[in-house]
PDB file of C-alpha atoms in Angstrom:
ATOM      1  CA  UNK A   1     115.402  71.164  94.399  1.00  0.00           C
ATOM      2  CA  UNK A   2     112.830  73.902  94.458  1.00  0.00           C
ATOM      3  CA  UNK A   3     110.907  74.891  97.566  1.00  0.00           C
ATOM      4  CA  UNK A   4     108.478  77.719  96.888  1.00  0.00           C
ATOM      5  CA  UNK A   5     105.434  79.429  98.337  1.00  0.00           C
ATOM      6  CA  UNK A   6     102.339  78.418  96.343  1.00  0.00           C
ATOM      7  CA  UNK A   7     101.434  81.882  95.112  1.00  0.00           C
ATOM      8  CA  UNK A   8     100.681  83.307  91.710  1.00  0.00           C
ATOM      9  CA  UNK A   9     101.623  81.212  88.673  1.00  0.00           C
ATOM     10  CA  UNK A  10     104.453  79.312  90.425  1.00  0.00           C
ATOM     11  CA  UNK A  11     102.439  76.075  90.372  1.00  0.00           C
ATOM     12  CA  UNK A  12     102.568  76.185  86.562  1.00  0.00           C
ATOM     13  CA  UNK A  13     106.340  75.760  86.832  1.00  0.00           C
ATOM     14  CA  UNK A  14     106.793  73.795  90.054  1.00  0.00           C
ATOM     15  CA  UNK A  15     104.846  70.548  90.202  1.00  0.00           C
ATOM     16  CA  UNK A  16     104.453  69.635  93.880  1.00  0.00           C
ATOM     17  CA  UNK A  17     106.254  66.388  94.659  1.00  0.00           C
ATOM     18  CA  UNK A  18     107.711  66.086  91.148  1.00  0.00           C
ATOM     19  CA  UNK A  19     109.849  69.150  90.413  1.00  0.00           C
ATOM     20  CA  UNK A  20     109.826  70.614  93.919  1.00  0.00           C
ATOM     21  CA  UNK A  21     107.724  71.291  96.963  1.00  0.00           C
ATOM     22  CA  UNK A  22     105.065  73.988  97.231  1.00  0.00           C
ATOM     23  CA  UNK A  23     104.190  75.300 100.641  1.00  0.00           C
ATOM     24  CA  UNK A  24     101.436  77.648 101.766  1.00  0.00           C
ATOM     25  CA  UNK A  25     102.478  81.285 101.932  1.00  0.00           C
ATOM     26  CA  UNK A  26     103.271  82.623 105.381  1.00  0.00           C
ATOM     27  CA  UNK A  27     103.690  79.119 106.798  1.00  0.00           C
ATOM     28  CA  UNK A  28     107.185  78.873 108.264  1.00  0.00           C
ATOM     29  CA  UNK A  29     106.486  75.444 109.724  1.00  0.00           C
ATOM     30  CA  UNK A  30     105.665  74.064 106.254  1.00  0.00           C
ATOM     31  CA  UNK A  31     108.795  75.693 104.858  1.00  0.00           C
ATOM     32  CA  UNK A  32     110.914  74.153 107.613  1.00  0.00           C
ATOM     33  CA  UNK A  33     109.313  70.754 106.997  1.00  0.00           C
ATOM     34  CA  UNK A  34     110.100  70.970 103.271  1.00  0.00           C
ATOM     35  CA  UNK A  35     113.717  71.865 103.983  1.00  0.00           C
ATOM     36  CA  UNK A  36     114.030  69.057 106.487  1.00  0.00           C
ATOM     37  CA  UNK A  37     112.489  66.633 103.979  1.00  0.00           C
ATOM     38  CA  UNK A  38     115.382  67.267 101.569  1.00  0.00           C
ATOM     39  CA  UNK A  39     117.962  67.250 104.345  1.00  0.00           C
ATOM     40  CA  UNK A  40     116.725  63.823 105.463  1.00  0.00           C
ATOM     41  CA  UNK A  41     116.512  62.473 101.917  1.00  0.00           C
ATOM     42  CA  UNK A  42     119.084  64.150  99.681  1.00  0.00           C
ATOM     43  CA  UNK A  43     118.427  61.604  96.920  1.00  0.00           C
ATOM     44  CA  UNK A  44     114.827  62.785  96.699  1.00  0.00           C
ATOM     45  CA  UNK A  45     116.042  66.371  96.441  1.00  0.00           C
ATOM     46  CA  UNK A  46     118.458  65.466  93.655  1.00  0.00           C
ATOM     47  CA  UNK A  47     115.701  63.606  91.807  1.00  0.00           C
ATOM     48  CA  UNK A  48     113.298  66.560  92.011  1.00  0.00           C
ATOM     49  CA  UNK A  49     116.052  68.995  91.110  1.00  0.00           C
ATOM     50  CA  UNK A  50     116.923  66.952  88.020  1.00  0.00           C
ATOM     51  CA  UNK A  51     113.260  66.759  86.999  1.00  0.00           C
ATOM     52  CA  UNK A  52     112.983  70.535  87.408  1.00  0.00           C
ATOM     53  CA  UNK A  53     116.107  71.093  85.323  1.00  0.00           C
ATOM     54  CA  UNK A  54     114.789  68.861  82.550  1.00  0.00           C
ATOM     55  CA  UNK A  55     111.453  70.699  82.596  1.00  0.00           C
ATOM     56  CA  UNK A  56     113.115  74.087  82.293  1.00  0.00           C
ATOM     57  CA  UNK A  57     115.466  72.928  79.535  1.00  0.00           C
ATOM     58  CA  UNK A  58     112.517  71.472  77.610  1.00  0.00           C
ATOM     59  CA  UNK A  59     109.841  74.113  78.161  1.00  0.00           C
ATOM     60  CA  UNK A  60     111.740  77.375  78.595  1.00  0.00           C
ATOM     61  CA  UNK A  61     114.172  77.525  75.703  1.00  0.00           C
ATOM     62  CA  UNK A  62     114.801  80.980  74.291  1.00  0.00           C
ATOM     63  CA  UNK A  63     112.987  80.012  71.059  1.00  0.00           C
ATOM     64  CA  UNK A  64     109.875  78.986  72.974  1.00  0.00           C
ATOM     65  CA  UNK A  65     109.979  82.117  75.092  1.00  0.00           C
ATOM     66  CA  UNK A  66     110.296  84.318  71.999  1.00  0.00           C
ATOM     67  CA  UNK A  67     107.356  82.493  70.391  1.00  0.00           C
ATOM     68  CA  UNK A  68     105.241  82.889  73.536  1.00  0.00           C
ATOM     69  CA  UNK A  69     106.112  86.559  73.795  1.00  0.00           C
ATOM     70  CA  UNK A  70     105.235  87.043  70.127  1.00  0.00           C
ATOM     71  CA  UNK A  71     101.865  85.392  70.620  1.00  0.00           C
ATOM     72  CA  UNK A  72     101.204  87.516  73.693  1.00  0.00           C
ATOM     73  CA  UNK A  73     101.850  90.766  71.841  1.00  0.00           C
ATOM     74  CA  UNK A  74      99.873  89.647  68.779  1.00  0.00           C
ATOM     75  CA  UNK A  75      96.965  88.974  71.111  1.00  0.00           C
ATOM     76  CA  UNK A  76      97.255  92.482  72.555  1.00  0.00           C
ATOM     77  CA  UNK A  77      97.225  94.002  69.092  1.00  0.00           C
ATOM     78  CA  UNK A  78      94.105  92.034  68.089  1.00  0.00           C
ATOM     79  CA  UNK A  79      92.182  93.187  71.165  1.00  0.00           C
ATOM     80  CA  UNK A  80      93.067  96.857  70.683  1.00  0.00           C
TER      81      UNK A  80
END
């Protein structure tokens, strides 16, 4: 499972409570609590890890990434 600090665009990839746990940055107590949560309930960790893997396999294929990159650069060219 994913445990990450909720900074930048990470919340667009990690859905809190579904594909992982997001904690406040610079909050070691929250990080420790998230780790302990998965240690106490490994099944929950496996479930979230599986959901995260399925999300990545579905949304971040190389074809989709190439298409997104292409759109990004086309947008840059249009604004120039």
